[in-house]
Amino acid sequence: MSKFGKLYGIGIGPGDTELLTIKAKNVLNSVDVIFTPRSAPKRDSIARKIIEPVLSVRAQIRELTFPMTKDRGELEKYWAAAASEVAGILQGGKNAAFVTLGDPFFYSTYIYLYRKLKEEHPELNVVTLPGISSAFASASAAGVPIAIGDEKVAVIPLSRDIRTIRPYLDMFDTLIILKVGDKLRGLVEALAEAGLLTNAVLVQKVSQAGDERIIHDLTKLTEDDLNEVGYLSTVIVKTDKQ
Ligand SMILES: C[S@@+](CC[C@H](N)C(=O)[O-])C[C@H]1O[C@@H](n2cnc3c(N)ncnc32)[C@H](O)[C@@H]1O
């Protein structure tokens, strides 16, 4: 048996504590240390709010900061620091969890940590537990079935060059568009051009108590919506091919 502790990368769902898996709850109550990510030292950790109601055993909670920057060099420093902090805990024989919103292997910062640990500490045991992704929670909340039969689905993190979504609208039956944020206006223009604005739904902060907002038919968006939609927003488009 290894003298080292184990790391559990745990997907904790999109916001509602009741969307945690039973396994996630059990593991969170079994580990010595729980690492929670946040994007700035003074920002509230959403992840922490989700898990707190189910914690019955007092694990030590440690916050790890991952800034919202695209500067690869800058991010590398934070991932390396996080990996060495986590490795230190496991090498001391303690078990730890790293919690992450939605699913851990779906566009999550956890993947960088996971890769760093695999590269630099292959001796350490890392187990990943799936979570309910915001993409699936958004579709359920909006009442939009993602796919049936032979339908094809594309998941697209929206890039600055919005026109790149055009071929996906032609090829797929459903588009799940992530990372909409300040690109909503451009997305709306592209969907209007394709005649698909009424087929699209915007879901903001799905399953986050009091903050969830769902707008069916994007012709209804107000000027404020176009200016203020936040990072935790997803657009689902049915292209009605079948
Ligand atoms: C970096 S990805 C993380 C996805 C996450 N791992 C998951 O499985 O839900 C962030 C993007 O996911 C979507 N997202 C995350 N949480 C959300 C929420 N509560 N409501 C709506 N969309 C959300 C947004 O499109 C956001 O820009």
mmCIF file of C-alpha atoms and ligand atoms in Angstrom:
data_model
loop_
_atom_site.group_PDB
_atom_site.id
_atom_site.type_symbol
_atom_site.label_atom_id
_atom_site.label_comp_id
_atom_site.label_asym_id
_atom_site.label_seq_id
_atom_site.Cartn_x
_atom_site.Cartn_y
_atom_site.Cartn_z
ATOM 1 C CA MET A 1 0.000 0.000 0.000
ATOM 2 C CA SER A 2 1.236 3.478 -0.860
ATOM 3 C CA LYS A 3 2.427 5.630 2.026
ATOM 4 C CA PHE A 4 1.181 8.639 0.118
ATOM 5 C CA GLY A 5 -2.305 10.069 0.315
ATOM 6 C CA LYS A 6 -4.717 10.187 -2.619
ATOM 7 C CA LEU A 7 -6.158 13.183 -4.460
ATOM 8 C CA TYR A 8 -9.798 13.151 -5.550
ATOM 9 C CA GLY A 9 -10.689 15.644 -8.280
ATOM 10 C CA ILE A 10 -14.393 16.094 -7.654
ATOM 11 C CA GLY A 11 -17.003 17.582 -9.963
ATOM 12 C CA ILE A 12 -19.527 19.324 -7.725
ATOM 13 C CA GLY A 13 -22.136 20.328 -10.297
ATOM 14 C CA PRO A 14 -23.214 23.810 -11.393
ATOM 15 C CA GLY A 15 -24.528 25.372 -8.194
ATOM 16 C CA ASP A 16 -27.280 23.542 -6.335
ATOM 17 C CA THR A 17 -25.826 21.530 -3.450
ATOM 18 C CA GLU A 18 -28.430 18.825 -4.139
ATOM 19 C CA LEU A 19 -26.783 18.198 -7.515
ATOM 20 C CA LEU A 20 -23.669 16.863 -5.781
ATOM 21 C CA THR A 21 -23.281 13.110 -6.196
ATOM 22 C CA ILE A 22 -23.522 10.858 -3.137
ATOM 23 C CA LYS A 23 -19.960 9.779 -3.848
ATOM 24 C CA ALA A 24 -18.766 13.395 -3.850
ATOM 25 C CA LYS A 25 -20.433 13.985 -0.484
ATOM 26 C CA ASN A 26 -18.939 10.816 1.010
ATOM 27 C CA VAL A 27 -15.436 11.532 -0.248
ATOM 28 C CA LEU A 28 -15.582 15.174 0.912
ATOM 29 C CA ASN A 29 -16.380 13.905 4.378
ATOM 30 C CA SER A 30 -13.508 11.424 4.329
ATOM 31 C CA VAL A 31 -10.518 13.528 3.249
ATOM 32 C CA ASP A 32 -8.149 15.565 5.426
ATOM 33 C CA VAL A 33 -7.900 18.604 3.158
ATOM 34 C CA ILE A 34 -10.304 20.131 0.621
ATOM 35 C CA PHE A 35 -8.836 22.466 -1.991
ATOM 36 C CA THR A 36 -11.266 24.983 -3.482
ATOM 37 C CA PRO A 37 -10.392 27.095 -6.513
ATOM 38 C CA ARG A 38 -11.173 30.758 -6.950
ATOM 39 C CA SER A 39 -10.269 33.370 -9.505
ATOM 40 C CA ALA A 40 -9.082 36.160 -7.196
ATOM 41 C CA PRO A 41 -8.049 36.186 -3.516
ATOM 42 C CA LYS A 42 -10.980 38.361 -2.459
ATOM 43 C CA ARG A 43 -13.666 36.690 -4.589
ATOM 44 C CA ASP A 44 -16.176 34.382 -2.905
ATOM 45 C CA SER A 45 -15.621 30.795 -3.865
ATOM 46 C CA ILE A 46 -18.808 29.416 -5.490
ATOM 47 C CA ALA A 47 -17.409 25.930 -5.053
ATOM 48 C CA ARG A 48 -17.107 26.447 -1.331
ATOM 49 C CA LYS A 49 -20.729 27.597 -1.070
ATOM 50 C CA ILE A 50 -21.903 24.476 -2.898
ATOM 51 C CA ILE A 51 -20.119 21.975 -0.668
ATOM 52 C CA GLU A 52 -20.392 23.629 2.744
ATOM 53 C CA PRO A 53 -23.939 22.381 3.525
ATOM 54 C CA VAL A 54 -22.895 18.713 3.197
ATOM 55 C CA LEU A 55 -19.682 18.852 5.215
ATOM 56 C CA SER A 56 -20.165 17.057 8.493
ATOM 57 C CA VAL A 57 -16.526 16.316 9.213
ATOM 58 C CA ARG A 58 -14.253 19.309 9.579
ATOM 59 C CA ALA A 59 -11.700 18.881 6.838
ATOM 60 C CA GLN A 60 -9.198 21.659 6.480
ATOM 61 C CA ILE A 61 -10.271 23.915 3.599
ATOM 62 C CA ARG A 62 -7.564 25.563 1.549
ATOM 63 C CA GLU A 63 -8.152 27.981 -1.289
ATOM 64 C CA LEU A 64 -6.083 27.905 -4.439
ATOM 65 C CA THR A 65 -6.093 30.952 -6.700
ATOM 66 C CA PHE A 66 -6.218 30.577 -10.476
ATOM 67 C CA PRO A 67 -6.528 34.023 -12.072
ATOM 68 C CA MET A 68 -8.801 34.520 -15.103
ATOM 69 C CA THR A 69 -5.990 35.335 -17.502
ATOM 70 C CA LYS A 70 -5.044 33.930 -20.885
ATOM 71 C CA ASP A 71 -1.356 34.648 -20.233
ATOM 72 C CA ARG A 72 0.013 31.127 -20.416
ATOM 73 C CA GLY A 73 3.251 31.983 -18.568
ATOM 74 C CA GLU A 74 1.362 33.621 -15.728
ATOM 75 C CA LEU A 75 -1.049 30.677 -15.414
ATOM 76 C CA GLU A 76 1.815 28.166 -15.473
ATOM 77 C CA LYS A 77 3.146 29.758 -12.275
ATOM 78 C CA TYR A 78 -0.178 29.285 -10.495
ATOM 79 C CA TRP A 79 -0.665 25.701 -11.674
ATOM 80 C CA ALA A 80 2.869 24.805 -10.640
ATOM 81 C CA ALA A 81 2.334 26.372 -7.203
ATOM 82 C CA ALA A 82 -1.009 24.589 -6.800
ATOM 83 C CA ALA A 83 0.457 21.241 -7.873
ATOM 84 C CA SER A 84 3.324 21.505 -5.423
ATOM 85 C CA GLU A 85 0.976 22.495 -2.567
ATOM 86 C CA VAL A 86 -1.302 19.529 -3.303
ATOM 87 C CA ALA A 87 1.673 17.173 -3.748
ATOM 88 C CA GLY A 88 3.067 18.267 -0.384
ATOM 89 C CA ILE A 89 -0.175 17.255 1.355
ATOM 90 C CA LEU A 90 -0.305 13.849 -0.361
ATOM 91 C CA GLN A 91 3.387 13.186 0.330
ATOM 92 C CA GLY A 92 2.652 13.793 3.994
ATOM 93 C CA GLY A 93 0.239 10.830 3.864
ATOM 94 C CA LYS A 94 -2.971 12.881 3.844
ATOM 95 C CA ASN A 95 -5.894 12.431 1.468
ATOM 96 C CA ALA A 96 -7.212 15.502 -0.294
ATOM 97 C CA ALA A 97 -10.006 16.637 -2.601
ATOM 98 C CA PHE A 98 -9.921 19.338 -5.253
ATOM 99 C CA VAL A 99 -13.439 20.514 -6.011
ATOM 100 C CA THR A 100 -14.420 21.933 -9.337
ATOM 101 C CA LEU A 101 -17.649 23.328 -10.801
ATOM 102 C CA GLY A 102 -19.625 21.062 -13.106
ATOM 103 C CA ASP A 103 -17.589 18.147 -14.397
ATOM 104 C CA PRO A 104 -13.825 18.095 -13.747
ATOM 105 C CA PHE A 105 -12.791 16.898 -17.218
ATOM 106 C CA PHE A 106 -15.016 19.370 -19.091
ATOM 107 C CA TYR A 107 -13.179 22.696 -19.653
ATOM 108 C CA SER A 108 -12.000 22.815 -16.063
ATOM 109 C CA THR A 109 -8.915 24.306 -14.430
ATOM 110 C CA TYR A 110 -8.616 20.963 -12.659
ATOM 111 C CA ILE A 111 -7.256 19.461 -15.892
ATOM 112 C CA TYR A 112 -4.135 21.642 -15.646
ATOM 113 C CA LEU A 113 -3.583 20.582 -12.075
ATOM 114 C CA TYR A 114 -4.201 16.932 -13.005
ATOM 115 C CA ARG A 115 -1.679 17.099 -15.863
ATOM 116 C CA LYS A 116 0.946 18.842 -13.745
ATOM 117 C CA LEU A 117 0.607 16.226 -11.018
ATOM 118 C CA LYS A 118 0.816 13.376 -13.559
ATOM 119 C CA GLU A 119 3.939 14.932 -15.134
ATOM 120 C CA GLU A 120 5.777 15.931 -12.015
ATOM 121 C CA HIS A 121 4.557 13.398 -9.458
ATOM 122 C CA PRO A 122 3.630 10.206 -11.326
ATOM 123 C CA GLU A 123 3.947 8.318 -8.025
ATOM 124 C CA LEU A 124 0.837 10.066 -6.659
ATOM 125 C CA ASN A 125 -2.616 8.551 -7.023
ATOM 126 C CA VAL A 126 -5.217 10.880 -8.519
ATOM 127 C CA VAL A 127 -8.844 9.781 -8.880
ATOM 128 C CA THR A 128 -11.370 11.890 -10.827
ATOM 129 C CA LEU A 129 -15.053 11.813 -9.888
ATOM 130 C CA PRO A 130 -17.540 13.108 -12.479
ATOM 131 C CA GLY A 131 -20.031 15.859 -11.765
ATOM 132 C CA ILE A 132 -23.158 17.231 -13.423
ATOM 133 C CA SER A 133 -21.955 19.670 -16.039
ATOM 134 C CA SER A 134 -23.549 23.100 -16.377
ATOM 135 C CA ALA A 135 -24.159 22.192 -20.041
ATOM 136 C CA PHE A 136 -26.523 19.380 -19.050
ATOM 137 C CA ALA A 137 -28.030 21.309 -16.154
ATOM 138 C CA SER A 138 -28.698 24.249 -18.520
ATOM 139 C CA ALA A 139 -30.510 22.046 -21.032
ATOM 140 C CA SER A 140 -32.648 20.481 -18.279
ATOM 141 C CA ALA A 141 -33.473 23.832 -16.702
ATOM 142 C CA ALA A 142 -34.409 25.323 -20.083
ATOM 143 C CA GLY A 143 -36.434 22.259 -21.116
ATOM 144 C CA VAL A 144 -34.380 21.831 -24.289
ATOM 145 C CA PRO A 145 -33.629 18.173 -25.111
ATOM 146 C CA ILE A 146 -29.996 18.011 -26.243
ATOM 147 C CA ALA A 147 -30.220 15.113 -28.663
ATOM 148 C CA ILE A 148 -32.453 12.274 -29.756
ATOM 149 C CA GLY A 149 -31.988 9.534 -32.345
ATOM 150 C CA ASP A 150 -29.281 10.426 -34.827
ATOM 151 C CA GLU A 151 -28.965 14.083 -33.873
ATOM 152 C CA LYS A 152 -25.458 15.479 -33.685
ATOM 153 C CA VAL A 153 -24.284 17.811 -30.949
ATOM 154 C CA ALA A 154 -21.387 20.278 -30.870
ATOM 155 C CA VAL A 155 -19.975 21.908 -27.750
ATOM 156 C CA ILE A 156 -18.249 25.174 -28.580
ATOM 157 C CA PRO A 157 -16.310 27.520 -26.308
ATOM 158 C CA LEU A 158 -17.086 30.801 -28.091
ATOM 159 C CA SER A 159 -14.029 32.449 -29.589
ATOM 160 C CA ARG A 160 -13.529 36.155 -30.321
ATOM 161 C CA ASP A 161 -14.017 35.436 -34.009
ATOM 162 C CA ILE A 162 -17.738 34.667 -33.770
ATOM 163 C CA ARG A 163 -18.033 33.761 -37.481
ATOM 164 C CA THR A 164 -16.259 30.489 -36.679
ATOM 165 C CA ILE A 165 -19.551 29.093 -35.339
ATOM 166 C CA ARG A 166 -21.198 29.274 -38.784
ATOM 167 C CA PRO A 167 -20.078 25.826 -40.066
ATOM 168 C CA TYR A 168 -21.279 24.236 -36.813
ATOM 169 C CA LEU A 169 -24.750 25.700 -37.339
ATOM 170 C CA ASP A 170 -24.826 23.989 -40.728
ATOM 171 C CA MET A 171 -23.486 20.636 -39.535
ATOM 172 C CA PHE A 172 -25.027 20.004 -36.122
ATOM 173 C CA ASP A 173 -28.553 19.662 -34.740
ATOM 174 C CA THR A 174 -27.695 21.188 -31.383
ATOM 175 C CA LEU A 175 -24.978 23.639 -30.369
ATOM 176 C CA ILE A 176 -24.044 24.132 -26.748
ATOM 177 C CA ILE A 177 -22.106 27.381 -26.638
ATOM 178 C CA LEU A 178 -19.943 28.071 -23.591
ATOM 179 C CA LYS A 179 -17.900 31.094 -22.509
ATOM 180 C CA VAL A 180 -20.425 33.504 -24.021
ATOM 181 C CA GLY A 181 -19.819 36.416 -21.612
ATOM 182 C CA ASP A 182 -19.006 39.704 -23.337
ATOM 183 C CA LYS A 183 -19.327 38.054 -26.770
ATOM 184 C CA LEU A 184 -23.119 37.743 -26.484
ATOM 185 C CA ARG A 185 -23.817 40.673 -28.818
ATOM 186 C CA GLY A 186 -21.674 39.164 -31.581
ATOM 187 C CA LEU A 187 -23.274 35.763 -31.063
ATOM 188 C CA VAL A 188 -26.752 37.258 -31.335
ATOM 189 C CA GLU A 189 -25.786 38.931 -34.625
ATOM 190 C CA ALA A 190 -24.439 35.642 -36.003
ATOM 191 C CA LEU A 191 -27.557 33.715 -34.955
ATOM 192 C CA ALA A 192 -29.821 36.417 -36.422
ATOM 193 C CA GLU A 193 -27.964 36.145 -39.738
ATOM 194 C CA ALA A 194 -28.523 32.387 -39.712
ATOM 195 C CA GLY A 195 -32.229 32.866 -38.854
ATOM 196 C CA LEU A 196 -31.826 30.956 -35.587
ATOM 197 C CA LEU A 197 -32.341 33.608 -32.919
ATOM 198 C CA THR A 198 -35.778 32.328 -31.915
ATOM 199 C CA ASN A 199 -34.366 28.780 -31.584
ATOM 200 C CA ALA A 200 -31.749 29.801 -29.040
ATOM 201 C CA VAL A 201 -31.935 29.906 -25.262
ATOM 202 C CA LEU A 202 -29.611 31.727 -22.858
ATOM 203 C CA VAL A 203 -29.061 30.184 -19.440
ATOM 204 C CA GLN A 204 -27.270 32.204 -16.761
ATOM 205 C CA LYS A 205 -26.023 30.825 -13.430
ATOM 206 C CA VAL A 206 -28.009 27.637 -13.747
ATOM 207 C CA SER A 207 -29.076 26.074 -10.439
ATOM 208 C CA GLN A 208 -27.543 28.932 -8.404
ATOM 209 C CA ALA A 209 -30.240 29.894 -5.898
ATOM 210 C CA GLY A 210 -32.013 33.118 -6.800
ATOM 211 C CA ASP A 211 -29.552 33.974 -9.584
ATOM 212 C CA GLU A 212 -30.624 31.546 -12.302
ATOM 213 C CA ARG A 213 -32.043 33.207 -15.401
ATOM 214 C CA ILE A 214 -33.353 31.578 -18.551
ATOM 215 C CA ILE A 215 -34.283 33.502 -21.705
ATOM 216 C CA HIS A 216 -35.955 31.570 -24.504
ATOM 217 C CA ASP A 217 -35.882 33.212 -27.930
ATOM 218 C CA LEU A 218 -32.971 35.617 -28.033
ATOM 219 C CA THR A 219 -34.952 38.302 -29.885
ATOM 220 C CA LYS A 220 -36.205 39.103 -26.379
ATOM 221 C CA LEU A 221 -32.794 40.138 -25.036
ATOM 222 C CA THR A 222 -32.647 43.722 -23.816
ATOM 223 C CA GLU A 223 -29.784 46.148 -24.330
ATOM 224 C CA ASP A 224 -28.834 45.555 -20.675
ATOM 225 C CA ASP A 225 -28.726 41.792 -21.242
ATOM 226 C CA LEU A 226 -26.439 42.275 -24.226
ATOM 227 C CA ASN A 227 -24.076 44.432 -22.177
ATOM 228 C CA GLU A 228 -24.126 42.608 -18.883
ATOM 229 C CA VAL A 229 -24.274 38.878 -19.362
ATOM 230 C CA GLY A 230 -21.724 37.288 -17.065
ATOM 231 C CA TYR A 231 -19.157 34.514 -17.425
ATOM 232 C CA LEU A 232 -21.468 31.759 -16.155
ATOM 233 C CA SER A 233 -23.719 31.858 -19.209
ATOM 234 C CA THR A 234 -24.477 29.213 -21.791
ATOM 235 C CA VAL A 235 -26.438 29.430 -25.035
ATOM 236 C CA ILE A 236 -28.111 26.358 -26.527
ATOM 237 C CA VAL A 237 -29.258 26.455 -30.146
ATOM 238 C CA LYS A 238 -31.437 23.899 -31.913
ATOM 239 C CA THR A 239 -30.834 24.178 -35.650
ATOM 240 C CA ASP A 240 -33.993 22.199 -36.523
ATOM 241 C CA LYS A 241 -32.473 20.071 -39.244
ATOM 242 C CA GLN A 242 -34.620 16.971 -38.693
HETATM 243 C C1 LIG B 1 -14.499 26.873 -17.945
HETATM 244 S S1 LIG B 1 -16.104 26.281 -18.359
HETATM 245 C C2 LIG B 1 -16.399 25.196 -17.016
HETATM 246 C C3 LIG B 1 -17.429 24.140 -17.279
HETATM 247 C C4 LIG B 1 -17.645 23.231 -16.084
HETATM 248 N N1 LIG B 1 -16.499 22.366 -15.862
HETATM 249 C C5 LIG B 1 -18.907 22.383 -16.260
HETATM 250 O O1 LIG B 1 -18.817 21.168 -16.476
HETATM 251 O O2 LIG B 1 -19.988 22.960 -16.142
HETATM 252 C C6 LIG B 1 -17.045 27.679 -17.956
HETATM 253 C C7 LIG B 1 -18.242 27.854 -18.856
HETATM 254 O O3 LIG B 1 -19.248 26.900 -18.495
HETATM 255 C C8 LIG B 1 -20.527 27.492 -18.516
HETATM 256 N N2 LIG B 1 -21.071 27.504 -17.142
HETATM 257 C C9 LIG B 1 -20.425 27.157 -16.010
HETATM 258 N N3 LIG B 1 -21.243 27.248 -14.945
HETATM 259 C C10 LIG B 1 -22.435 27.656 -15.431
HETATM 260 C C11 LIG B 1 -23.694 27.936 -14.827
HETATM 261 N N4 LIG B 1 -23.888 27.777 -13.516
HETATM 262 N N5 LIG B 1 -24.731 28.340 -15.629
HETATM 263 C C12 LIG B 1 -24.560 28.478 -16.964
HETATM 264 N N6 LIG B 1 -23.390 28.216 -17.589
HETATM 265 C C13 LIG B 1 -22.340 27.828 -16.835
HETATM 266 C C14 LIG B 1 -20.352 28.915 -19.048
HETATM 267 O O4 LIG B 1 -20.523 28.896 -20.458
HETATM 268 C C15 LIG B 1 -18.915 29.212 -18.663
HETATM 269 O O5 LIG B 1 -18.360 30.205 -19.499
#
